[in-house]
Each structure stands twice: as C-alpha cells, then as structure tokens.
XYZ file of C-alpha atoms in Angstrom:
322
model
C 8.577 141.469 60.652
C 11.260 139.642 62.471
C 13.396 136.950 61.195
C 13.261 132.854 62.838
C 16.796 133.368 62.079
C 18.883 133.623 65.047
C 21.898 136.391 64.498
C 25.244 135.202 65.825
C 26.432 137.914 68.478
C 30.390 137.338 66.570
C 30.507 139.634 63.862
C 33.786 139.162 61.377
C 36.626 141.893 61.738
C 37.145 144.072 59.196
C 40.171 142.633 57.380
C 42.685 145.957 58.342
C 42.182 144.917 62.135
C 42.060 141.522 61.386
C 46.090 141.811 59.723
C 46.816 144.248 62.934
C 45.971 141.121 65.204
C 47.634 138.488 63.244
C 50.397 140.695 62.992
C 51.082 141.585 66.464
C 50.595 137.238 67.391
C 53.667 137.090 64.970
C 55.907 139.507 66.530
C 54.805 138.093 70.581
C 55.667 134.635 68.673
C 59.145 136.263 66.776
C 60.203 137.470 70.460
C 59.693 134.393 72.146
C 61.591 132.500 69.337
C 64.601 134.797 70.064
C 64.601 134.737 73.666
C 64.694 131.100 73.405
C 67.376 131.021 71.044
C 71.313 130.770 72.662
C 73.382 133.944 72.400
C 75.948 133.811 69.332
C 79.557 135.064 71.176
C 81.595 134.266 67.207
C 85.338 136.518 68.751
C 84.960 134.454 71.675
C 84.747 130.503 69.266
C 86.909 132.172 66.850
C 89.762 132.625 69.660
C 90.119 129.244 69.224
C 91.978 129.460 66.572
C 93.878 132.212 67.115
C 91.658 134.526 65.363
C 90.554 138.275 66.782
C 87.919 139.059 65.167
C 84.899 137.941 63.459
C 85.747 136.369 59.901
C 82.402 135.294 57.657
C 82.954 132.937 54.545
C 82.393 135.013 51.316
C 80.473 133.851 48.426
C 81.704 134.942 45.130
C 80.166 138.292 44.771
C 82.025 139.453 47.872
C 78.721 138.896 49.828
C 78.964 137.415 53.365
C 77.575 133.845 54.189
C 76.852 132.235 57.196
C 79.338 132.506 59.940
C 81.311 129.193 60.501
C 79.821 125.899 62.542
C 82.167 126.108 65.192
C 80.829 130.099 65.879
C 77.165 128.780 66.413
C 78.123 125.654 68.959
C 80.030 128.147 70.988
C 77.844 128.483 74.352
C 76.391 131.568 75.747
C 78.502 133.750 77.865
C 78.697 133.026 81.494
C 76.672 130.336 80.874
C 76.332 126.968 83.157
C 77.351 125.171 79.392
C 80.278 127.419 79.061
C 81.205 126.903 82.713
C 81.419 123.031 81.928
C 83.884 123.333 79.454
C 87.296 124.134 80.925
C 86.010 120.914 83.557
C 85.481 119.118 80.327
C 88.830 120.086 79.189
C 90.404 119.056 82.687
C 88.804 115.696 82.793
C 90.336 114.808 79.201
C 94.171 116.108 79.837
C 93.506 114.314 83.230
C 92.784 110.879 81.467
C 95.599 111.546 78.804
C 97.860 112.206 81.277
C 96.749 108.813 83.154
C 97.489 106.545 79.998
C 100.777 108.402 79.079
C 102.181 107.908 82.744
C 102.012 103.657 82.512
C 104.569 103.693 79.582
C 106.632 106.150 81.228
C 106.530 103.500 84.125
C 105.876 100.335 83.070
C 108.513 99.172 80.170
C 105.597 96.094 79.348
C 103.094 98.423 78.068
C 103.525 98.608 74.049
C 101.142 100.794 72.911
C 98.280 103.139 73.785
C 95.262 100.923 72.932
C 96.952 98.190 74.966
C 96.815 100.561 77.748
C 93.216 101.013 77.461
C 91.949 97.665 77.347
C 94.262 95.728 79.346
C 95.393 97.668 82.425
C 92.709 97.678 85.111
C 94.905 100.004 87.187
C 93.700 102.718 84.323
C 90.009 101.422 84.571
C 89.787 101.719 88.470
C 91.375 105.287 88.426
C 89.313 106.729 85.210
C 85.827 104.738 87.036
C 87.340 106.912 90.126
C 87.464 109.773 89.001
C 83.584 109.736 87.796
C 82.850 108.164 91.106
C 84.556 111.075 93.031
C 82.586 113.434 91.126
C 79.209 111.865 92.188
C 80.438 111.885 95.314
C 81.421 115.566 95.437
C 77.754 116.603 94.389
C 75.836 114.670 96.965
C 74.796 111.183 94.833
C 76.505 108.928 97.343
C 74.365 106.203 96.820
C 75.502 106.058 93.312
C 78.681 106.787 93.831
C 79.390 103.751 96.207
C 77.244 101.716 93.425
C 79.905 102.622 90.651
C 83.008 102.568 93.103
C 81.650 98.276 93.724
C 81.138 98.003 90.299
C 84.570 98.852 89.482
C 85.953 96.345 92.232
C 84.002 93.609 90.869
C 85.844 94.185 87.629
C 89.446 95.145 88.626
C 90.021 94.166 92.192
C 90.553 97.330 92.823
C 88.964 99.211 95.484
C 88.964 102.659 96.003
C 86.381 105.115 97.694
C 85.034 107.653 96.080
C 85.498 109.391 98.517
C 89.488 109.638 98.460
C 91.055 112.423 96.927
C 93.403 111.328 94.115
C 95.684 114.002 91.971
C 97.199 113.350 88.200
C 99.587 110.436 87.054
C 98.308 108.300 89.324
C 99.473 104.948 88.696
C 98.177 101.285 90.064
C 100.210 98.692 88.512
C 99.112 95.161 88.599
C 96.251 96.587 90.678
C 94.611 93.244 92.367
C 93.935 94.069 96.160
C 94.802 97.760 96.387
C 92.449 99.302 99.177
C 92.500 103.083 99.178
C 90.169 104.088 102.113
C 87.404 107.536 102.496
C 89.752 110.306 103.585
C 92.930 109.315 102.059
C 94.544 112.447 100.105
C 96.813 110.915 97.443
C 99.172 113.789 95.339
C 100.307 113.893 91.840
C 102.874 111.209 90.443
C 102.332 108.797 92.812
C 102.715 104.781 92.517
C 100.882 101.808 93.931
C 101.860 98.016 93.421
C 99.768 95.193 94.051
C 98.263 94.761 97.276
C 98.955 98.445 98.921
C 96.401 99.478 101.220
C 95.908 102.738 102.697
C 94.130 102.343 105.215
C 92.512 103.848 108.592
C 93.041 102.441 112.307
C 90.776 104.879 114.240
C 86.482 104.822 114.347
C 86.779 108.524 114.098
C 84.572 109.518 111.019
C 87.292 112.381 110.494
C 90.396 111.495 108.705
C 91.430 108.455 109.369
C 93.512 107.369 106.354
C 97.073 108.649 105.390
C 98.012 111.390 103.025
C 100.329 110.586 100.591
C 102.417 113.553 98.686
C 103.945 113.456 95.349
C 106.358 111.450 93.913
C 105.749 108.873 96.561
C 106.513 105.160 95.233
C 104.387 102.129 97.737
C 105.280 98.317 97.112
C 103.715 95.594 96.566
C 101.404 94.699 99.611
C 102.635 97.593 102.061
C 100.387 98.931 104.242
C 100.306 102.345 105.579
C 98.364 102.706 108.452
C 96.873 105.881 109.870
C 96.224 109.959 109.548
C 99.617 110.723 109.055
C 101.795 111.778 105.859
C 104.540 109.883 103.695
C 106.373 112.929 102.473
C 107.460 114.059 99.168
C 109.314 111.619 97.046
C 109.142 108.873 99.847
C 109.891 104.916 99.131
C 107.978 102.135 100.773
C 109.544 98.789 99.937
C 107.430 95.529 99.026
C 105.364 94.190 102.539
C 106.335 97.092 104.937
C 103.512 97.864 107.499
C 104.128 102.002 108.193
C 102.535 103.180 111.560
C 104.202 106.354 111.307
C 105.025 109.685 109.160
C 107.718 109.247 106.541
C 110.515 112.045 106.093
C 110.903 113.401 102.206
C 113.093 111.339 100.121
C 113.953 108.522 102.392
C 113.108 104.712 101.528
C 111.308 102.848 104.309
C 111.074 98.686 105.190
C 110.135 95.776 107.525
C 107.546 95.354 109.877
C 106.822 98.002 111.745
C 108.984 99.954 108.658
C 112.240 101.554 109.687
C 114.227 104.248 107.531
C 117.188 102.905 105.234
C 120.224 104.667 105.178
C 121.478 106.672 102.455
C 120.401 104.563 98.973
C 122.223 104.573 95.505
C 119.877 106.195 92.860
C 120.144 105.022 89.700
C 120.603 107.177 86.676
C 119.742 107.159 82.994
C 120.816 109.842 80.329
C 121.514 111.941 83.603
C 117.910 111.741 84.818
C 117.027 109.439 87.553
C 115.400 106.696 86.770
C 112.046 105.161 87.959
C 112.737 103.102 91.360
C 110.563 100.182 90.789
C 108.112 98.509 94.029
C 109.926 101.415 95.985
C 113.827 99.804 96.211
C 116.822 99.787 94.186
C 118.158 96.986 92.861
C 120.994 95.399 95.611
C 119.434 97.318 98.452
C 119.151 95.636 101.805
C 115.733 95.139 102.666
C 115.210 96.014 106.501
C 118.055 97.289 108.840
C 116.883 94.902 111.558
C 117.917 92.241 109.392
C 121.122 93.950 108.494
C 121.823 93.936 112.442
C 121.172 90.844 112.825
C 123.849 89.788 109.724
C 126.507 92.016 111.569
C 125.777 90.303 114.449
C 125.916 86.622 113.137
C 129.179 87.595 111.387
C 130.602 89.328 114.726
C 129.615 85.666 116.116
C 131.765 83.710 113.188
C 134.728 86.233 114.050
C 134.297 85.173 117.710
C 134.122 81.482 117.358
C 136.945 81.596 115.116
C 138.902 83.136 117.451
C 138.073 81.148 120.306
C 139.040 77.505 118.056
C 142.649 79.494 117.266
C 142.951 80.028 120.795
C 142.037 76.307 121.612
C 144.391 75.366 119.256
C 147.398 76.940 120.933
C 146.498 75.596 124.300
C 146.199 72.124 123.055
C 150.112 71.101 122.802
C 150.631 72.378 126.737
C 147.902 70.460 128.057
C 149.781 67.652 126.545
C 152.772 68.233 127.804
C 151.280 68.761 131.394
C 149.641 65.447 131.286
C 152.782 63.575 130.441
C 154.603 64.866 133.191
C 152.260 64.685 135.670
C-alpha cells in the first residue's frame, strides 16, 4: 500500500563524500585566497638596509617569527606599485631640492617651514609640477583647472604644459608668465614679472628655451622659440627678441650684450648674481654711448669757450684801431 507521503527526490550524502566536497570548496577557496594575495620579495625590502639576505626575528627558543613589517609592504616584483616608487622617490628629492635652493638664493629666507608657508614661488612650482603630470597623461582639463587655481593664489602663472627641470626658483613671484612650450633647465632663476612668452600663432613651439644656470630679472621679457644659453644674465626690464650666447649678461630694450662683467667672489666660489647684474654694472650700452657722447660734447664746448677766450683780447684791439 502506498504512502500520501510524498518522497523528496534529494537524498543526504553519505558523510565520507559529503567531507570530500566540503573539502575540495576549501582548497578552490585556499587557491583563490593566495592568488589574490601580493607576492612577498623580503632580499629585495631588506636591501634597504643594506642587508643580503633574508633575516627573521627569533623568539627565545631559537624559533623564527614573522618576517619584519617593512618585508610585507614591499610591492610585488615588476609590479605597476613597484614601478611607482623610484617616481615617488623623484618627486620628493625634487621638492627637497626646491625648498633647499631659496636659502641658497635668497639670504631673507630663515628657516625651512618659513619656506613652505610663505614663498608662493615654492607653491606655484610644487602645484606645477602635479599640474605637468596631469598634463603628461592626457587630463588636460584638470590640469588647466589646477594650473588657474594656483594663479588665483600666487600670481603666478605657469602652464602645465611647460617643461620645468630642478632648483627652479621664482622669487617674489607676482606676474611671472611661463607660456605652453617653454623648456626651462635646472638651476634657473626668475624675478618678479618675467615672462616667457610666445610671438607666433604656430601651435608648435612658440616660447623660448631657457638652459641652466640662466638668471632673468625682474619684469624681462623673452620673446620667442629661441634659446638663452647656459649660464646667461638678463638684467631687470630687458625685452630679448633674440638667442643669448653662454655666459654673457644681456640689457635694454630690444636687449644688447654687455661687455666683459666683474664676477663677484665669495670663499673662492662665485657668488649668486642677483636680478641678473652685478652690483656697479652699467645697465644698457646704448646708454653708455650716449654718456660718451654727452661727455665728448662737454670736452668740445670746453674747448670751443678756451678758444673764444683767446680771440677775445684781438678783437679788441682791432676795434680800437679801426
């Protein structure tokens, strides 16, 4: 006689299979775990500290522990983390090298902190340098956002586009204009109202390239695609249409080469030519014409009263007689 009871077609598993099933979940669940988990490289984080091998903390019984923090944060080999790091490592020296170069240059600056919060030469170039990265991998948009943002609070423009190398300093900063394609090197100066700027429509390069060394015054303009050499001076207000020879100080409007200038020393090194001039330097050779010429004039003139002076006594004697 059959049942009203319905059988369910699911019997249980006898428990042996049943622990073969859950067992295999576990390992499927053990391997995903590990693939998941970053690769340990401890000789490669221990290197840091000048160590060759792999060294484990001991616990008292001679039995090893757990390997050391630092060997577990180390990232995978060949890795996109591990890839970031030396950039990392660039970016910092490249912002310590940044504050370090304004006391070197600027005998106001006291202390590091000061640096930091009060110089907005330091913010526009660090904000720069973030902005030029952007730029580099395609977020233009944002880019140009954070390039406007740091104008509004330094007065400071500078695309983020340009190309600017290490120890750049801005001092004073208000008004400088560095323009898309300008290429600026290492160790090189700006005062106050410098702009490097671009005469052409061409969407190619437009703006100057300025190598290292190079020391621009306070509101100079350079002008064009061209290149102010190596260790080149531009004094205070000079408008330079042209390239600039290596070592040789440039002034006036259009800016003319000086001649041979006096470089002041310190402890044998030479010292830091501040807004691109020495101290006592004539400040445009057309104006140094124009002196000789005005004291060539005062020679004249005094030679012509002398000789007035001499004729004088026979035009009186003429006029009696006559």
């Amino acid at each position: 006689m059959t049942s009203g009871i319905a059988v369910s077609p699911h019997r249980k598993a006898p428990p042996a299979a049943r622990r073969r099933e859950v067992s295999a979940v576990q390992q499927r669940s053990g391997r995903r775990r590990a693939s998941a988990r970053p690769s340990i490289d401890p000789q490669g984080a221990l290197h840091i500290f000048g160590q060759g091998g792999v060294s484990l903390r001991r616990g008292p019984e001679g039995t090893p522990r757990r390997p050391d923090l630092v060997v577990l944060l180390r990232p995978r080999a060949g890795s996109s983390t591990e890839a970031t790091y030396p950039r990392r490592q660039r970016m910092f020296k490249t912002l310590k090298e940044d504050i370090r170069v304004v006391a070197e240059r600027d005998p106001a600056a006291r202390s590091t902190l000061e640096v930091l919060l009060c110089y907005p030469g330091v913010h526009a170039v660090v904000i720069h340098r973030l902005a030029h990265r952007l730029w580099g991998a395609g977020w233009t948009l944002t880019a140009r956002f954070l390039s406007n943002v740091s104008r509004f609070l330094t007065g400071i423009e500078i695309h983020p586009g340009a190309r600017i190398g290490r120890r750049f300093f801005i001092d004073h900063g208000m008004g400088v204009v560095i323009g898309e394609t300008a290429e600026v090197g290492d160790d090189v100066t700006l005062y106050q109202g410098v702009t490097l700027g671009g005469v052409s429509l061409n969407p190619g390069k437009r703006h100057p390239t300025i190598e290292d060394g190079v020391v621009i015054g306070a509101g100079a303009a350079v002008l064009g695609p061209f290149t102010v050499h190596k260790g080149a001076r531009v004094g205070s207000n000079a408008v330079v249409l042209k390239e600039v020879p290596a070592d040789v100080t440039v002034v006036g409007i259009p800016a003319r080469p000086l001649g041979p200038q006096p470089v002041e020393t310190r402890e044998g090194k030479p010292c830091f030519p501040a807004y691109g001039t020495w101290p006592g330097v004539a400040t445009d050779p057309v104006s140094r014409a124009l002196e000789r010429v005005c004291v060539q004039l005062e020679e004249v003139e005094g030679r012509l009263r002398e000789l007035e002076a001499e004729r004088t006594p026979e035009r009186r004697r003429a006029t009696a007689g006559s």
